[in-house]
mmCIF file of C-alpha atoms in Angstrom:
data_model
loop_
_atom_site.group_PDB
_atom_site.id
_atom_site.type_symbol
_atom_site.label_atom_id
_atom_site.label_comp_id
_atom_site.label_asym_id
_atom_site.label_seq_id
_atom_site.Cartn_x
_atom_site.Cartn_y
_atom_site.Cartn_z
ATOM 1 C CA UNK A 20 355.935 69.975 51.031
ATOM 2 C CA UNK A 21 352.374 70.606 50.221
ATOM 3 C CA UNK A 22 350.213 67.558 48.981
ATOM 4 C CA UNK A 23 347.484 67.887 46.229
ATOM 5 C CA UNK A 24 344.811 65.179 45.707
ATOM 6 C CA UNK A 25 344.037 65.222 41.924
ATOM 7 C CA UNK A 26 340.590 63.346 41.454
ATOM 8 C CA UNK A 27 339.697 62.266 37.790
ATOM 9 C CA UNK A 28 336.051 61.747 37.745
ATOM 10 C CA UNK A 29 336.342 59.875 34.658
ATOM 11 C CA UNK A 30 337.229 56.145 34.988
ATOM 12 C CA UNK A 31 339.854 56.383 32.245
ATOM 13 C CA UNK A 32 343.229 55.754 34.206
ATOM 14 C CA UNK A 33 345.278 56.633 31.254
ATOM 15 C CA UNK A 34 343.796 60.023 31.310
ATOM 16 C CA UNK A 35 344.573 60.503 34.905
ATOM 17 C CA UNK A 36 348.255 59.454 34.352
ATOM 18 C CA UNK A 37 348.337 62.158 31.573
ATOM 19 C CA UNK A 38 346.982 64.795 33.868
ATOM 20 C CA UNK A 39 349.472 63.678 36.380
ATOM 21 C CA UNK A 40 352.536 64.067 33.982
ATOM 22 C CA UNK A 41 351.182 67.636 33.125
ATOM 23 C CA UNK A 42 350.850 68.515 36.823
ATOM 24 C CA UNK A 43 354.243 67.221 37.813
ATOM 25 C CA UNK A 44 355.970 69.003 34.923
ATOM 26 C CA UNK A 45 354.129 72.140 35.962
ATOM 27 C CA UNK A 46 354.925 71.977 39.587
ATOM 28 C CA UNK A 47 358.368 70.830 39.103
ATOM 29 C CA UNK A 48 358.640 69.067 42.373
ATOM 30 C CA UNK A 49 357.294 71.901 44.398
ATOM 31 C CA UNK A 50 354.008 70.072 45.286
ATOM 32 C CA UNK A 51 353.648 66.311 45.762
ATOM 33 C CA UNK A 52 350.685 64.661 43.709
ATOM 34 C CA UNK A 53 348.270 61.999 44.788
ATOM 35 C CA UNK A 54 345.956 61.252 41.885
ATOM 36 C CA UNK A 55 342.883 58.875 42.039
ATOM 37 C CA UNK A 56 340.486 57.700 39.312
ATOM 38 C CA UNK A 57 336.722 57.191 39.776
ATOM 39 C CA UNK A 58 336.007 53.530 40.836
ATOM 40 C CA UNK A 59 332.596 53.688 38.826
ATOM 41 C CA UNK A 60 330.867 55.587 35.990
ATOM 42 C CA UNK A 61 331.543 56.635 32.470
ATOM 43 C CA UNK A 62 334.916 56.362 30.867
ATOM 44 C CA UNK A 63 334.637 59.937 29.796
ATOM 45 C CA UNK A 64 331.973 62.418 31.014
ATOM 46 C CA UNK A 65 329.821 63.477 28.152
ATOM 47 C CA UNK A 66 326.309 64.133 29.249
ATOM 48 C CA UNK A 67 324.406 65.110 32.428
ATOM 49 C CA UNK A 68 323.680 61.303 33.513
ATOM 50 C CA UNK A 69 327.535 60.701 33.506
ATOM 51 C CA UNK A 70 328.104 64.102 35.432
ATOM 52 C CA UNK A 71 325.620 63.050 38.025
ATOM 53 C CA UNK A 72 327.055 59.642 38.450
ATOM 54 C CA UNK A 73 330.570 61.133 38.600
ATOM 55 C CA UNK A 74 329.452 63.533 41.498
ATOM 56 C CA UNK A 75 329.100 60.410 43.687
ATOM 57 C CA UNK A 76 332.200 58.854 42.120
ATOM 58 C CA UNK A 77 334.117 61.917 43.246
ATOM 59 C CA UNK A 78 333.052 61.586 46.900
ATOM 60 C CA UNK A 79 333.829 57.937 46.910
ATOM 61 C CA UNK A 80 337.418 58.766 45.536
ATOM 62 C CA UNK A 81 337.980 61.254 48.357
ATOM 63 C CA UNK A 82 337.097 58.553 50.854
ATOM 64 C CA UNK A 83 339.457 56.150 49.429
ATOM 65 C CA UNK A 84 342.436 58.398 48.898
ATOM 66 C CA UNK A 85 345.741 58.219 50.745
ATOM 67 C CA UNK A 86 345.689 61.364 52.935
ATOM 68 C CA UNK A 87 346.153 63.817 54.422
ATOM 69 C CA UNK A 88 346.249 66.545 51.838
ATOM 70 C CA UNK A 89 346.420 70.348 51.603
ATOM 71 C CA UNK A 90 344.269 70.756 48.530
ATOM 72 C CA UNK A 91 342.160 68.934 46.131
ATOM 73 C CA UNK A 92 341.268 69.447 42.236
ATOM 74 C CA UNK A 93 338.304 67.855 40.722
ATOM 75 C CA UNK A 94 339.942 67.422 37.389
ATOM 76 C CA UNK A 95 337.167 67.435 35.083
ATOM 77 C CA UNK A 96 335.660 70.602 33.248
ATOM 78 C CA UNK A 97 332.142 69.902 34.578
ATOM 79 C CA UNK A 98 333.332 70.120 38.126
ATOM 80 C CA UNK A 99 331.135 67.026 39.244
ATOM 81 C CA UNK A 100 330.881 66.919 43.161
ATOM 82 C CA UNK A 101 332.940 69.971 43.709
ATOM 83 C CA UNK A 102 330.505 71.839 45.992
ATOM 84 C CA UNK A 103 329.683 68.644 47.930
ATOM 85 C CA UNK A 104 333.437 68.014 48.403
ATOM 86 C CA UNK A 105 334.144 71.563 49.433
ATOM 87 C CA UNK A 106 331.334 71.249 52.074
ATOM 88 C CA UNK A 107 333.208 68.315 53.631
ATOM 89 C CA UNK A 108 336.878 69.157 53.220
ATOM 90 C CA UNK A 109 338.831 71.229 55.664
ATOM 91 C CA UNK A 110 341.221 71.971 52.651
ATOM 92 C CA UNK A 111 340.750 74.188 49.608
ATOM 93 C CA UNK A 112 338.727 72.307 46.851
ATOM 94 C CA UNK A 113 339.111 73.670 43.252
ATOM 95 C CA UNK A 114 337.313 72.484 40.087
ATOM 96 C CA UNK A 115 338.832 72.381 36.705
ATOM 97 C CA UNK A 116 336.095 74.678 35.204
ATOM 98 C CA UNK A 117 335.322 77.029 38.151
ATOM 99 C CA UNK A 118 339.197 77.721 38.519
ATOM 100 C CA UNK A 119 340.078 78.116 34.970
ATOM 101 C CA UNK A 120 336.900 80.271 34.117
ATOM 102 C CA UNK A 121 337.553 82.431 37.215
ATOM 103 C CA UNK A 122 341.235 83.017 36.054
ATOM 104 C CA UNK A 123 340.223 83.886 32.618
ATOM 105 C CA UNK A 124 337.478 86.448 33.800
ATOM 106 C CA UNK A 125 340.171 88.253 35.838
ATOM 107 C CA UNK A 126 341.597 89.370 32.621
ATOM 108 C CA UNK A 127 340.439 92.096 30.278
ATOM 109 C CA UNK A 128 338.013 91.384 27.814
ATOM 110 C CA UNK A 129 335.717 88.444 27.256
ATOM 111 C CA UNK A 130 336.588 84.720 27.034
ATOM 112 C CA UNK A 131 335.235 81.837 25.008
ATOM 113 C CA UNK A 132 335.292 78.223 25.728
ATOM 114 C CA UNK A 133 336.033 75.519 23.316
ATOM 115 C CA UNK A 134 335.396 71.950 24.298
ATOM 116 C CA UNK A 135 334.159 68.661 22.628
ATOM 117 C CA UNK A 136 330.955 66.752 23.029
ATOM 118 C CA UNK A 137 327.682 68.543 21.859
ATOM 119 C CA UNK A 138 325.867 67.847 25.315
ATOM 120 C CA UNK A 139 328.219 69.892 27.186
ATOM 121 C CA UNK A 140 327.004 73.233 25.911
ATOM 122 C CA UNK A 141 323.743 73.658 28.082
ATOM 123 C CA UNK A 142 325.801 72.556 31.097
ATOM 124 C CA UNK A 143 328.468 74.917 30.690
ATOM 125 C CA UNK A 144 325.945 77.794 30.091
ATOM 126 C CA UNK A 145 324.419 76.821 33.526
ATOM 127 C CA UNK A 146 327.937 76.779 35.195
ATOM 128 C CA UNK A 147 328.874 80.111 33.690
ATOM 129 C CA UNK A 148 325.564 81.476 34.810
ATOM 130 C CA UNK A 149 326.251 80.135 38.470
ATOM 131 C CA UNK A 150 329.496 81.613 38.688
ATOM 132 C CA UNK A 151 327.950 85.090 37.718
ATOM 133 C CA UNK A 152 330.166 85.373 34.526
ATOM 134 C CA UNK A 153 327.782 85.359 31.851
ATOM 135 C CA UNK A 154 328.697 89.032 30.704
ATOM 136 C CA UNK A 155 332.214 87.978 30.466
ATOM 137 C CA UNK A 156 331.419 85.079 28.257
ATOM 138 C CA UNK A 157 331.880 85.652 24.395
ATOM 139 C CA UNK A 158 330.651 82.330 23.260
ATOM 140 C CA UNK A 159 330.901 78.477 23.700
ATOM 141 C CA UNK A 160 332.253 76.706 20.706
ATOM 142 C CA UNK A 161 331.546 72.870 20.872
ATOM 143 C CA UNK A 162 333.428 70.429 18.479
ATOM 144 C CA UNK A 163 331.594 67.180 17.549
ATOM 145 C CA UNK A 164 333.963 64.751 18.940
ATOM 146 C CA UNK A 165 334.469 64.231 22.852
ATOM 147 C CA UNK A 166 337.582 65.354 24.528
ATOM 148 C CA UNK A 167 338.901 61.984 24.798
ATOM 149 C CA UNK A 168 338.651 61.260 21.069
ATOM 150 C CA UNK A 169 340.245 64.521 20.369
ATOM 151 C CA UNK A 170 343.080 63.599 22.669
ATOM 152 C CA UNK A 171 343.902 60.862 20.353
ATOM 153 C CA UNK A 172 343.558 63.104 17.236
ATOM 154 C CA UNK A 173 347.018 64.244 16.563
ATOM 155 C CA UNK A 174 347.607 67.044 14.139
ATOM 156 C CA UNK A 175 344.121 66.780 12.753
ATOM 157 C CA UNK A 176 342.626 67.509 16.052
ATOM 158 C CA UNK A 177 344.985 70.301 16.515
ATOM 159 C CA UNK A 178 343.739 71.936 13.492
ATOM 160 C CA UNK A 179 340.006 71.374 14.359
ATOM 161 C CA UNK A 180 340.670 72.801 17.678
ATOM 162 C CA UNK A 181 342.653 75.907 16.429
ATOM 163 C CA UNK A 182 339.812 76.678 13.835
ATOM 164 C CA UNK A 183 337.180 76.684 16.514
ATOM 165 C CA UNK A 184 339.432 78.947 18.736
ATOM 166 C CA UNK A 185 339.954 81.561 15.795
ATOM 167 C CA UNK A 186 336.181 81.546 15.093
ATOM 168 C CA UNK A 187 335.803 82.462 18.598
ATOM 169 C CA UNK A 188 338.183 85.301 18.391
ATOM 170 C CA UNK A 189 337.289 86.554 14.895
ATOM 171 C CA UNK A 190 333.243 85.997 14.914
ATOM 172 C CA UNK A 191 332.448 86.115 18.745
ATOM 173 C CA UNK A 192 334.872 88.810 20.038
ATOM 174 C CA UNK A 193 336.797 86.635 22.518
ATOM 175 C CA UNK A 194 339.978 88.084 23.877
ATOM 176 C CA UNK A 195 341.108 84.696 24.995
ATOM 177 C CA UNK A 196 339.976 81.122 24.772
ATOM 178 C CA UNK A 197 339.769 78.554 27.537
ATOM 179 C CA UNK A 198 340.167 75.100 26.241
ATOM 180 C CA UNK A 199 338.073 72.853 28.501
ATOM 181 C CA UNK A 200 338.329 69.430 29.560
ATOM 182 C CA UNK A 201 341.000 66.862 30.905
ATOM 183 C CA UNK A 202 341.120 65.273 27.268
ATOM 184 C CA UNK A 203 342.326 68.805 25.835
ATOM 185 C CA UNK A 204 345.082 69.148 28.304
ATOM 186 C CA UNK A 205 348.314 70.054 26.500
ATOM 187 C CA UNK A 206 346.616 71.455 23.491
ATOM 188 C CA UNK A 207 346.917 75.036 24.309
ATOM 189 C CA UNK A 208 350.589 75.085 23.883
ATOM 190 C CA UNK A 209 350.405 73.161 20.630
ATOM 191 C CA UNK A 210 347.956 75.484 19.014
ATOM 192 C CA UNK A 211 349.026 78.761 20.315
ATOM 193 C CA UNK A 212 351.083 79.815 17.443
ATOM 194 C CA UNK A 213 348.073 79.255 15.236
ATOM 195 C CA UNK A 214 345.465 81.000 17.211
ATOM 196 C CA UNK A 215 344.961 84.893 17.057
ATOM 197 C CA UNK A 216 344.475 85.397 20.688
ATOM 198 C CA UNK A 217 345.803 83.800 24.012
ATOM 199 C CA UNK A 218 344.687 80.147 24.535
ATOM 200 C CA UNK A 219 344.450 78.825 28.087
ATOM 201 C CA UNK A 220 344.477 75.141 29.086
ATOM 202 C CA UNK A 221 341.815 74.289 31.738
ATOM 203 C CA UNK A 222 344.207 71.968 33.429
ATOM 204 C CA UNK A 223 347.113 74.239 33.645
ATOM 205 C CA UNK A 224 345.047 77.174 34.790
ATOM 206 C CA UNK A 225 343.233 74.999 37.542
ATOM 207 C CA UNK A 226 346.695 73.857 38.791
ATOM 208 C CA UNK A 227 347.733 77.354 38.903
ATOM 209 C CA UNK A 228 344.572 78.354 40.879
ATOM 210 C CA UNK A 229 345.358 75.335 43.412
ATOM 211 C CA UNK A 230 348.874 77.000 44.005
ATOM 212 C CA UNK A 231 347.267 80.127 45.065
ATOM 213 C CA UNK A 232 344.738 78.347 47.290
ATOM 214 C CA UNK A 233 347.556 76.499 48.853
ATOM 215 C CA UNK A 234 349.032 79.652 50.294
ATOM 216 C CA UNK A 235 345.957 80.491 52.107
ATOM 217 C CA UNK A 236 345.502 79.268 55.774
ATOM 218 C CA UNK A 237 343.689 75.890 56.227
ATOM 219 C CA UNK A 238 340.207 76.051 57.610
ATOM 220 C CA UNK A 239 339.014 73.821 60.399
ATOM 221 C CA UNK A 240 337.170 70.645 60.157
ATOM 222 C CA UNK A 241 333.743 71.099 58.650
ATOM 223 C CA UNK A 242 330.721 70.346 60.734
ATOM 224 C CA UNK A 243 329.088 67.140 59.799
ATOM 225 C CA UNK A 244 325.188 66.554 60.261
ATOM 226 C CA UNK A 245 324.382 62.820 60.865
ATOM 227 C CA UNK A 246 322.898 61.197 57.765
ATOM 228 C CA UNK A 247 321.649 57.686 57.390
ATOM 229 C CA UNK A 248 322.877 56.089 54.214
ATOM 230 C CA UNK A 249 322.141 52.807 52.329
ATOM 231 C CA UNK A 250 324.244 51.237 49.801
ATOM 232 C CA UNK A 251 327.393 53.444 49.853
ATOM 233 C CA UNK A 252 330.632 51.959 49.854
ATOM 234 C CA UNK A 253 332.111 51.250 53.314
ATOM 235 C CA UNK A 254 334.912 53.834 52.730
ATOM 236 C CA UNK A 255 332.434 56.698 51.901
ATOM 237 C CA UNK A 256 330.346 55.574 54.566
ATOM 238 C CA UNK A 257 332.950 56.064 57.099
ATOM 239 C CA UNK A 258 334.312 59.169 55.696
ATOM 240 C CA UNK A 259 330.788 60.783 55.962
ATOM 241 C CA UNK A 260 330.629 59.670 59.371
ATOM 242 C CA UNK A 261 334.169 60.690 60.802
ATOM 243 C CA UNK A 262 335.956 62.485 57.958
ATOM 244 C CA UNK A 263 338.788 59.984 57.925
ATOM 245 C CA UNK A 264 340.006 58.140 54.739
ATOM 246 C CA UNK A 265 339.085 54.600 54.905
ATOM 247 C CA UNK A 266 341.719 52.818 52.877
ATOM 248 C CA UNK A 267 344.667 53.006 50.565
ATOM 249 C CA UNK A 268 343.258 53.729 47.118
ATOM 250 C CA UNK A 269 345.222 52.240 44.108
ATOM 251 C CA UNK A 270 344.276 53.471 40.755
#
C-alpha cells in the first residue's frame, strides 16, 4: 500500500485531524496516511511572515516524520516550502494550491479562487503568475475572515462562501470556483447546490492529484550539496546531511 505524508504547515492540530479524516474518507483505505503538524509558527497562516516561517517548519516536519513515504502533500493553500521540499525528496511532492489550481486549469473556461483572509490576495496572484495561469484566472474573491474562523462558522459561513462563489461566476465569468485553504476543506460539497457553477475543494483536488503522482515511477535520491547550518533542529540538520528522518514524530 502506498504511503502519503500530509504536512500541515499550520500549528493547529485539530485542523490536521480534520484534513486526515477527509483524506481517509476520500482514499477509502487505498492509501495509508501519515500526518504531521508544524512544530512552530502560526496557528493558521494569514500573511507573508507566517508563510515564510511555515516554509522552515515544513522542512522540519519532513525531517521528523516516520518514513519512508511514496508522496508528500503540503496541506496549505500557500504551499509554503513546497519547492524546497521537492528539491530534497526522491518522491513526488504536491502543494494544495499548486495541485488544485493545475487541475482547475485543465478544464474548459476560467476559474476563480475563493478563500479567507485579506492578505492572501497578493500572494495568490503571485502564485498563479508563477504557475503561468494568469490568463486562466477569472478572479480571486477574498472573504474577511480567515479560513480557520470560517471553518467554525456553520450555516452562516456556508452562506457567505456561497455568495462569494456566485459573485465570481456571475460577475467575473468563472466557469468553476476553487475553495482555497485547509480551513475550507469540506465546504465545497456543502455549498454546491447553492452555487451556479462547479465548486472545487482544494484539499480534495490536491489529494486527487497525489493519487495521479503516486502512479508515476519514483525518482532517485536527489543530490545534496553540503551546507553549513547553525541553529536548526537536530532532526532537520541530520536530514539535510543524510536524507534520513531523524526521529519518530508525534503530532
